[in-house]
Short mmCIF file of C-alpha atoms in Angstrom, two decimals:
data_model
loop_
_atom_site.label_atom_id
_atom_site.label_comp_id
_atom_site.label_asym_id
_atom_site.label_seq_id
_atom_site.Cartn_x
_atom_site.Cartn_y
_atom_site.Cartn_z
CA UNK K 1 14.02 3.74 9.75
CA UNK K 2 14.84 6.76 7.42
CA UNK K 3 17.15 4.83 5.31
CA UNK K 4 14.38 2.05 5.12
CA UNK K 5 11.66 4.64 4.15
CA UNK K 6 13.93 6.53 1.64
CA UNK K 7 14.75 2.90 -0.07
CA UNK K 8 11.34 2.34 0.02
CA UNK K 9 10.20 5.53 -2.12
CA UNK K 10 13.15 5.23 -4.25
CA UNK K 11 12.58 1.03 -5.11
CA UNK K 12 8.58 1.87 -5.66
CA UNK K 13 9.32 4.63 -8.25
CA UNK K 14 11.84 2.10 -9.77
CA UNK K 15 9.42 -0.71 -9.90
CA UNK K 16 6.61 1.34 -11.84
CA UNK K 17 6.79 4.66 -13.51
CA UNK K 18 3.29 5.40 -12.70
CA UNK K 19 3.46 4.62 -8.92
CA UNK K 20 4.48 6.09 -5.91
CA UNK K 21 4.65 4.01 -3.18
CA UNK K 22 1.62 6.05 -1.60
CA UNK K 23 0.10 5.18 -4.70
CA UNK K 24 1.09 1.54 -4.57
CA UNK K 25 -0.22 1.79 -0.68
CA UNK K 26 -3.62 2.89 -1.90
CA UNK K 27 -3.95 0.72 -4.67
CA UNK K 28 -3.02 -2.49 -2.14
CA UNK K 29 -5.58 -1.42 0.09
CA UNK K 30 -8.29 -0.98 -2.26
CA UNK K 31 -7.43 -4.47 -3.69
CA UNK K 32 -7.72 -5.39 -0.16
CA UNK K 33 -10.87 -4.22 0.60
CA UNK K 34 -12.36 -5.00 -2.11
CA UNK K 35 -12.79 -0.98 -2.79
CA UNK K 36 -13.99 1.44 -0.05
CA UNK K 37 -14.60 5.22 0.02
CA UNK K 38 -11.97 7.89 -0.07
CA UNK K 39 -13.12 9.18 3.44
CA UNK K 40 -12.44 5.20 4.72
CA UNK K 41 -8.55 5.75 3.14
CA UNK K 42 -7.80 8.94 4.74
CA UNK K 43 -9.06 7.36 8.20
CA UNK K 44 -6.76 4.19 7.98
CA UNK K 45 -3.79 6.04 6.92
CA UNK K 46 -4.86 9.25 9.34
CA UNK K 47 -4.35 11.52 6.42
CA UNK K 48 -6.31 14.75 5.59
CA UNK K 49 -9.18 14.24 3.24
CA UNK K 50 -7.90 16.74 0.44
CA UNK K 51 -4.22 14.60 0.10
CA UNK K 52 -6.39 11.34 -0.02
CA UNK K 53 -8.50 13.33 -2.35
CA UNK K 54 -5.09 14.36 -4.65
CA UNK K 55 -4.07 10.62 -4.67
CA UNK K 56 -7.10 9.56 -5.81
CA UNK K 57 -7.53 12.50 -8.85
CA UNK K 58 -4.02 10.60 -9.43
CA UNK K 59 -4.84 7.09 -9.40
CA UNK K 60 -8.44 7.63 -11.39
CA UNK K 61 -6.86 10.20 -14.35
CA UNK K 62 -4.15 7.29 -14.37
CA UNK K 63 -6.90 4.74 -15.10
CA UNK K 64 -5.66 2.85 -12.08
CA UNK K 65 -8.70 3.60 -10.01
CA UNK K 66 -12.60 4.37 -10.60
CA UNK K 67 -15.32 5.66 -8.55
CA UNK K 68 -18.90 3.26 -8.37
CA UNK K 69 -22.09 4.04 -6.55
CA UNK K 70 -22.61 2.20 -3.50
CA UNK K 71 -25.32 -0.18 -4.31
CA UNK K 72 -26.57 -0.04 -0.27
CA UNK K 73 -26.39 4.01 -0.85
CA UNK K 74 -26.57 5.99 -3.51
CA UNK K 75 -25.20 9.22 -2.14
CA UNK K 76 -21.58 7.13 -2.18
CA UNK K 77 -19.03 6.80 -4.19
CA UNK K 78 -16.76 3.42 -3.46
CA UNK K 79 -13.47 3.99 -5.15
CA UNK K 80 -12.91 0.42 -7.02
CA UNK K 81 -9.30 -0.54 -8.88
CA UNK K 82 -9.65 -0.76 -12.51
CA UNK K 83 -8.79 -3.60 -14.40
CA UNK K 84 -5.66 -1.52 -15.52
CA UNK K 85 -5.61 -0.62 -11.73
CA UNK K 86 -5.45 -4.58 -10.91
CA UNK K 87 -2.70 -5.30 -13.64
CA UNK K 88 -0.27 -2.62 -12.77
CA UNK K 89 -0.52 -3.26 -9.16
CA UNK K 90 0.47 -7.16 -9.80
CA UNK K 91 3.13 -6.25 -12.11
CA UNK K 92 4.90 -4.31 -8.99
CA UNK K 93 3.79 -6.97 -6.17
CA UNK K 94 5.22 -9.46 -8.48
CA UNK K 95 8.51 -7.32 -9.05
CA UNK K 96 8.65 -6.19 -4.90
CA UNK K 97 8.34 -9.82 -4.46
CA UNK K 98 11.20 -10.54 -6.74
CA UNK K 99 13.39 -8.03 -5.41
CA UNK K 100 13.11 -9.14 -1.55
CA UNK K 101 13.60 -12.38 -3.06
CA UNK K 102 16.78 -11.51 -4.29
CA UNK K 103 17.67 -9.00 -1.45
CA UNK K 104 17.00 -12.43 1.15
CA UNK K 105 18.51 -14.75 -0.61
CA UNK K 106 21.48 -15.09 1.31
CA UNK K 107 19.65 -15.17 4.31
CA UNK K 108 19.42 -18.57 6.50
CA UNK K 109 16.19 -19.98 7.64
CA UNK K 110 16.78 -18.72 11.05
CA UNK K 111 17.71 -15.26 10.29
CA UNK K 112 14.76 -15.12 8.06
CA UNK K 113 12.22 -16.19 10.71
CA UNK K 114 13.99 -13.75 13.29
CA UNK K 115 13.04 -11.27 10.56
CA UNK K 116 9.85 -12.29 10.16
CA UNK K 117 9.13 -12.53 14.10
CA UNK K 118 10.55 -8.85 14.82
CA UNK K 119 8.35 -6.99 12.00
CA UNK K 120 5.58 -8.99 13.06
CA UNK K 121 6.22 -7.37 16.35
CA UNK K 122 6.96 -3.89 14.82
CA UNK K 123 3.64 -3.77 13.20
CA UNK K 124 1.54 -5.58 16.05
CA UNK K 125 3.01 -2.62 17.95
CA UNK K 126 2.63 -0.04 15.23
CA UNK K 127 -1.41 -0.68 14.88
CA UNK K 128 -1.82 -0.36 18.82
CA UNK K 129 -0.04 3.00 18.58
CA UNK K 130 2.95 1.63 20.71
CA UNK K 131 5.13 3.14 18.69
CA UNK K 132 6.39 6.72 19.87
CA UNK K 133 8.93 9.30 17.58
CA UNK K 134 11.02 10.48 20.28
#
């Protein structure tokens, strides 16, 4: 899992100079959710409100990222990608999707839904908190 986490890091900061694959993370989820507040982000990814809070003085002096007033509430902020924020992230999706492409290629129809079953599994497991570092 190391290994997978180091190539993970280390393929993200090949696929965009800008990115990180936090950054990348983020940017995904925002896309996601259509935006959401940067107290919403560090509660998914159970991170402390001042590194969300880095990240996003990263993302939004990038131009990746902006903040908008909540229409419902205007004590909020919702953080929203940018439209520079929505190109660079589908440059890298497209170029992640390339490169698994590429990595699977090989692979049989079998072995690939195998694969597909067991991380389905890992991260069913993963967002019940089943999974224990030991």
């Amino acid at each position: 899992m190391t290994a997978f986490a180091r190539r993970a890091r280390a393929t993200a900061a090949r696929m965009h100079p800008e990115l990180s694959l936090v950054s990348y993370t983020l940017l995904s989820h925002l896309e996601y959710q259509g935006g959401c507040r940067a107290t919403d982000l560090a509660a998914h990814y159970t991170l402390d409100k001042s590194t969300i809070s880095r990240q996003v003085g990263a993302l939004e002096k990038a131009g990746l990222v902006e903040r908008r007033l909540d229409p419902t509430d205007h004590r909020v902020h919702v953080l929203h990608l940018t439209d520079r924020g929505v190109d660079v992230l589908a440059q890298v999706t497209d170029a992640r999707r390339v490169a698994f492409h590429e990595r699977l290629a090989e692979w049989g129809e079998s072995d690939l839904e195998k694969f597909a079953e067991c991380l389905l599994r890992y991260n069913d497991a993963a967002s019940r908190g089943d999974l224990t570092v030991e």
